[in-house]
CSV table of C-alpha atoms and ligand atoms in Angstrom, one decimal:
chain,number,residue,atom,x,y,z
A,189,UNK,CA,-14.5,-14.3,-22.3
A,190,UNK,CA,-15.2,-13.4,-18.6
A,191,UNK,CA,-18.3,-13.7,-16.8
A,192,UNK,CA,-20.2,-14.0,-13.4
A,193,UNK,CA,-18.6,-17.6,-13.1
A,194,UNK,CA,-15.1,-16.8,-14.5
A,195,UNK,CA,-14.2,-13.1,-13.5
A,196,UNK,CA,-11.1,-13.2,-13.1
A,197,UNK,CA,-9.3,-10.7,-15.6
A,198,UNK,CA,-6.1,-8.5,-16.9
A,199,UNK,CA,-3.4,-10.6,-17.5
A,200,UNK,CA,-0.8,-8.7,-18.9
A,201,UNK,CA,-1.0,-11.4,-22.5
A,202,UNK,CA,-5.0,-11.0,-22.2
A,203,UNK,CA,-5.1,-7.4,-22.3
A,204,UNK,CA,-2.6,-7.8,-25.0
A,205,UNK,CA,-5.0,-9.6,-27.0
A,206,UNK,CA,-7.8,-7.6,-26.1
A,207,UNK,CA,-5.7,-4.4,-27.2
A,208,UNK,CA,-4.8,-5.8,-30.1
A,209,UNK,CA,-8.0,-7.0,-31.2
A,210,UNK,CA,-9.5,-3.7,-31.2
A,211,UNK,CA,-6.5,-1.8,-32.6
A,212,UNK,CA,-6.9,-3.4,-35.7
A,213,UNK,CA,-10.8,-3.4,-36.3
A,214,UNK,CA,-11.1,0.8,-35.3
A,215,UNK,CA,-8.7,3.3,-36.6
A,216,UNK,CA,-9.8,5.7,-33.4
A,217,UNK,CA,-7.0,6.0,-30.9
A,218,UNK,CA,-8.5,8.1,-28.6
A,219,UNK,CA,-6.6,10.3,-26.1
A,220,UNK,CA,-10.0,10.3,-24.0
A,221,UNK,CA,-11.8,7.8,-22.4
A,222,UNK,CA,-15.6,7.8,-20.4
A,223,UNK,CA,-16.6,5.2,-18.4
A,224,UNK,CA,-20.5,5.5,-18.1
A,225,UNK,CA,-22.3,4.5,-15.1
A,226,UNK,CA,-25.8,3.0,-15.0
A,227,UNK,CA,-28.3,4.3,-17.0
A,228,UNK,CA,-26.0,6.8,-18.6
A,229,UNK,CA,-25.5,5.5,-22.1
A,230,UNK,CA,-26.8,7.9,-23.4
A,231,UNK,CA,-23.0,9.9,-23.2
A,232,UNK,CA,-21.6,8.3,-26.0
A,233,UNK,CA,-24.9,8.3,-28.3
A,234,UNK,CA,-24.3,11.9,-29.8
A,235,UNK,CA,-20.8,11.1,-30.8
A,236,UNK,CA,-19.6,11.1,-34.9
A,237,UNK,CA,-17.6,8.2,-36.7
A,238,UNK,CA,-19.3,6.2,-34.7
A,239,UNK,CA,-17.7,1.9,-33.7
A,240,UNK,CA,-19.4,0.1,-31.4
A,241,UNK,CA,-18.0,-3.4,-30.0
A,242,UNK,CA,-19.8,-5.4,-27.8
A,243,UNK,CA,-18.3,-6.5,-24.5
A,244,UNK,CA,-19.3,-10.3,-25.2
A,245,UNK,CA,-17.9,-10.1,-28.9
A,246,UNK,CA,-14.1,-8.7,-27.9
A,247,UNK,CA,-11.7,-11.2,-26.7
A,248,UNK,CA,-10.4,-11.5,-22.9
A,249,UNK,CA,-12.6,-8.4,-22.3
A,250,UNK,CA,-15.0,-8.9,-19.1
A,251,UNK,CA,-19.0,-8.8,-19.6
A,252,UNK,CA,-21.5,-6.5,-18.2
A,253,UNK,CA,-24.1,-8.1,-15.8
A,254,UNK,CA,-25.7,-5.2,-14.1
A,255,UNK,CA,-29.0,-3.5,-15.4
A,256,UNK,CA,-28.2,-0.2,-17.4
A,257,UNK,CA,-24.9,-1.2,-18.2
A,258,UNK,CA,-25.3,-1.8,-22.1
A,259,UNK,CA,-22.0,-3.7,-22.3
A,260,UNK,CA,-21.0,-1.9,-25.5
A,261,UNK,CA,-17.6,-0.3,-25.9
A,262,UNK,CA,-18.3,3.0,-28.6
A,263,UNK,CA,-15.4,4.7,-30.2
A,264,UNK,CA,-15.9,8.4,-31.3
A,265,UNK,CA,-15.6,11.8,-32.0
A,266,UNK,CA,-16.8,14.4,-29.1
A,267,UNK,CA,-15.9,18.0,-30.9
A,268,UNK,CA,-12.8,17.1,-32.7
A,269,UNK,CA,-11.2,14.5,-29.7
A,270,UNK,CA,-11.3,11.1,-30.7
A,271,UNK,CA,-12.8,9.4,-27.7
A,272,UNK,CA,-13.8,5.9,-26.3
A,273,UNK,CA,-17.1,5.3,-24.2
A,274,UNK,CA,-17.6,2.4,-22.2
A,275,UNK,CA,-21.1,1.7,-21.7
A,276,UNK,CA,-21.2,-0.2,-18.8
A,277,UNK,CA,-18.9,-0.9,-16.0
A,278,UNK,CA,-17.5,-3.6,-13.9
A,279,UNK,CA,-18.5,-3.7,-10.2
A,280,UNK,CA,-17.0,-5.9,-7.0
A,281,UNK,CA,-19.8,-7.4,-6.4
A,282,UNK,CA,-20.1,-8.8,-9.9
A,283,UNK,CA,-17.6,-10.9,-8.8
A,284,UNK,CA,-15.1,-9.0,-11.0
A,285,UNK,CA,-11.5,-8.1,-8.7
A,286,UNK,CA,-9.4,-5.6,-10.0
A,287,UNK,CA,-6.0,-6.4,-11.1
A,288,UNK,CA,-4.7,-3.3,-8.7
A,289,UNK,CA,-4.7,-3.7,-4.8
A,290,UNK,CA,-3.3,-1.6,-2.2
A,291,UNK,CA,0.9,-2.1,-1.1
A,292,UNK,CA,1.5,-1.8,1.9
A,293,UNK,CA,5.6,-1.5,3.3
A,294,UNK,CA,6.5,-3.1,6.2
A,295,UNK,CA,10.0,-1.7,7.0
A,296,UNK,CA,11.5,-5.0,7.8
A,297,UNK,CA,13.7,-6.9,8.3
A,298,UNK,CA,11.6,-9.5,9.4
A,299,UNK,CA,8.7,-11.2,8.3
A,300,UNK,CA,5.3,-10.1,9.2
A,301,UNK,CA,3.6,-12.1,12.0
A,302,UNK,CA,0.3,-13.5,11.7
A,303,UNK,CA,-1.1,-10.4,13.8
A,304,UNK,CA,0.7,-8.2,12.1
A,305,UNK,CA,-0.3,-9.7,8.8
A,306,UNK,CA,-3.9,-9.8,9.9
A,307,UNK,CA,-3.9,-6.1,11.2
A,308,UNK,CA,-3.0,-5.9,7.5
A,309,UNK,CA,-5.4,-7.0,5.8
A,310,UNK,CA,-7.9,-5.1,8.1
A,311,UNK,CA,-6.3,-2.3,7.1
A,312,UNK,CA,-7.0,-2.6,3.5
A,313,UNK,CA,-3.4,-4.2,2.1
A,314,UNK,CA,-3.4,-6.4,-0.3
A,315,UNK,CA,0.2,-6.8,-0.4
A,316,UNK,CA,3.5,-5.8,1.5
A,317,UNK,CA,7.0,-6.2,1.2
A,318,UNK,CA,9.5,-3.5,2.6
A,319,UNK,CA,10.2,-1.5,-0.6
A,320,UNK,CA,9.3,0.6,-3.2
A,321,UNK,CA,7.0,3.1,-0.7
A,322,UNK,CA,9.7,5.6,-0.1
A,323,UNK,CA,11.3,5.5,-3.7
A,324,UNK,CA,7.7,6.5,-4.9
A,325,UNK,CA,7.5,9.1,-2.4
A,326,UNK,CA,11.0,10.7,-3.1
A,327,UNK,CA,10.5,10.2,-6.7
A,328,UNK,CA,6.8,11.6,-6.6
A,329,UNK,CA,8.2,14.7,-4.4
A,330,UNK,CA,10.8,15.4,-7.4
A,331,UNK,CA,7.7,15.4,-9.5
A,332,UNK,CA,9.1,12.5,-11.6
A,333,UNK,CA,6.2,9.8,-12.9
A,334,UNK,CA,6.5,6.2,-11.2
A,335,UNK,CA,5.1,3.1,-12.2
A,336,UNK,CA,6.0,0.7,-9.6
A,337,UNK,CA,6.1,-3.4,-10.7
A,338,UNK,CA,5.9,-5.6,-7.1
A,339,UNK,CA,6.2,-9.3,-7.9
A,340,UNK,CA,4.2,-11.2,-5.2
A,341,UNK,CA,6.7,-14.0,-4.3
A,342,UNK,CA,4.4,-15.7,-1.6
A,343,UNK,CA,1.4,-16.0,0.5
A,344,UNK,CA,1.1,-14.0,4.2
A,345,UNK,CA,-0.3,-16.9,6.1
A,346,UNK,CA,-3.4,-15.0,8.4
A,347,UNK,CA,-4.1,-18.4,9.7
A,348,UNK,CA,-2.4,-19.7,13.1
A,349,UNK,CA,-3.6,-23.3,12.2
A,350,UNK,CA,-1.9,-23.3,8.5
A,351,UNK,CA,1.0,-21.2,9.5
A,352,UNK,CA,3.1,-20.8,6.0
A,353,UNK,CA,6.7,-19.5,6.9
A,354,UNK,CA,8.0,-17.3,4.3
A,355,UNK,CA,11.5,-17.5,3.8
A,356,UNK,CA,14.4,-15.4,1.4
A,357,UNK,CA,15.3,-18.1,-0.5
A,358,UNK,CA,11.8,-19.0,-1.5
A,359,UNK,CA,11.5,-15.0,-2.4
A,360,UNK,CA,14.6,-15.6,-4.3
A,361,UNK,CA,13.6,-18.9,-6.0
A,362,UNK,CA,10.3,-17.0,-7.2
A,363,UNK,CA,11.9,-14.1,-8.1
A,364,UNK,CA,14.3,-16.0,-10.4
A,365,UNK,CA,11.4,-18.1,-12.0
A,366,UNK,CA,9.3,-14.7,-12.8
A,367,UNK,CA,12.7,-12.5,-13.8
A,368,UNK,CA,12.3,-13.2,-17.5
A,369,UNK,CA,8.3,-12.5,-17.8
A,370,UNK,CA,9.1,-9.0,-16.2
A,371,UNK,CA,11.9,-8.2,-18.1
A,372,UNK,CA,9.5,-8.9,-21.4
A,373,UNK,CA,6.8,-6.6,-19.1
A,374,UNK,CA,9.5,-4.1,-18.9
A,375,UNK,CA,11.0,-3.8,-22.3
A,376,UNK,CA,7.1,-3.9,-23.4
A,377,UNK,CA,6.4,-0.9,-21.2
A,378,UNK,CA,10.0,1.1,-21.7
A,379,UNK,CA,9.5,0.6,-25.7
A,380,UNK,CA,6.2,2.5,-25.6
A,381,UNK,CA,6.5,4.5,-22.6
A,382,UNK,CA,6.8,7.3,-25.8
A,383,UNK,CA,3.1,6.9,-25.7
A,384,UNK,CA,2.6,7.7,-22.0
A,385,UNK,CA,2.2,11.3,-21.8
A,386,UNK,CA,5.0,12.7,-19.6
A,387,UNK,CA,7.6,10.6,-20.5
A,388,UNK,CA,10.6,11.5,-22.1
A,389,UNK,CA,12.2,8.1,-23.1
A,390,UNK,CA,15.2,9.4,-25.4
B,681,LIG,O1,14.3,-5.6,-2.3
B,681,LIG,P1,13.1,-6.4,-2.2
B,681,LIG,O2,11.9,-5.7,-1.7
B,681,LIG,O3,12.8,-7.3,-3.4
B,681,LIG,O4,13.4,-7.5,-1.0
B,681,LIG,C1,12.5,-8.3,-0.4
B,681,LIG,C2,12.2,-7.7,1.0
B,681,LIG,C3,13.2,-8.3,1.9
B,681,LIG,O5,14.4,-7.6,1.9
B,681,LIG,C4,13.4,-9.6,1.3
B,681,LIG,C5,12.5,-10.6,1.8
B,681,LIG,O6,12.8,-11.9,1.3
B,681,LIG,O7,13.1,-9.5,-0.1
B,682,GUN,N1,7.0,-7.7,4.3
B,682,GUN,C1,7.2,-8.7,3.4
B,682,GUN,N2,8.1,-8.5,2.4
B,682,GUN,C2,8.2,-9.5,1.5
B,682,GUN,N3,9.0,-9.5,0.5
B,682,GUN,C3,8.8,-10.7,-0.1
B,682,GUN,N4,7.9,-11.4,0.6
B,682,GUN,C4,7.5,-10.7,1.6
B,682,GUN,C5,6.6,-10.9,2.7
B,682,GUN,O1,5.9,-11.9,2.8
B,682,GUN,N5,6.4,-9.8,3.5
């Protein structure tokens, strides 16, 4: 379970559990999802077929620490849509980080420099390599859908004193150690990519 004091969350096998978990206790799969912000449980109270699960009682799922935030996930009907409300939300400065950062591309072929690095991470990147932007953008300009899987090989040292050089074998040596956990994250996410709206995966 996640807390305050252990916030960190979403790995891929946790959110497996988690989905699975729920899958079999509700036979909802809803198409719709509302995240309520504080004070506003009151969304989901009107729905029909009512399941509620509590945050603190679902496995790997984080808890709610913030007044008005009921922690309660409620499954539903809103008209005829089968819907899921959560009822309470997950904030930065609960200490929770989000599994999603920004990518930035460098165009390379060199490494980043500490400035550089640093004027970075000012800027709001999380990450950066010196791929993937422009196939997203050609690919988003043909209108196609993109999910774009970066494996972070290594640290960006932003600290003259503890200077970390990055090299391509290292990238490489990483690379070779993670290949087989994302070819399982693939295959995972190419044999239900049925279920993502938009996708045609005959
Ligand atoms: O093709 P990718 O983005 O995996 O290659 C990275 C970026 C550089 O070409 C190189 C740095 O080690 O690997
Ligand atoms: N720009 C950039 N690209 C990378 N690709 C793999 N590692 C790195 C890195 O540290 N910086």
């Amino acid at each position: 379970m996640h807390s305050r004091e252990n916030p960190c969350c979403c790995s891929f096998d946790e959110c497996k559990l988690t989905t699975e978990w729920l899958l079999s206790r509700t036979r909802h799969r809803p198409k719709i999802a509302v995240v309520c912000g504080s004070g506003l449980s009151l969304l989901a109270e009107s729905v029909s077929n009512k399941q509620v699960f509590h945050y603190e009682d679902i496995p790997s799922f984080p808890v709610s620490t913030v007044p008005g935030h009921d922690g309660r996930l409620v499954f539903g009907y809103v008209k005829d849509k089968s819907c899921v409300f959560m009822q309470g939300r997950f904030h930065l400065y609960e200490g929770y980080s989000l599994c999603q950062g920004v990518y930035c591309m460098v165009s390379g072929p060199n490494f980043e420099t500490i400035a550089e690095a640093r004027m970075l991470h000012v800027l709001g990147s999380d990450s950066v390599g010196m791929s993937t932007v422009p196939e997203v953008t050609v690919a988003k300009h043909c209108g196609l859908h993109v999910l774009g899987l970066s494996l972070i090989t290594n640290k960006v040292s932003l600290d003259y004193s503890r200077e970390e050089k990055v090299n391509h074998e290292e990238v490489l040596q990483i690379s070779k150690m993670r290949a087989e956990m994302l070819q399982k994250v693939l295959t995972t996410f190419i044999a239900h990519s049925h279920q993502v709206e938009g996708i045609n995966s005959n």
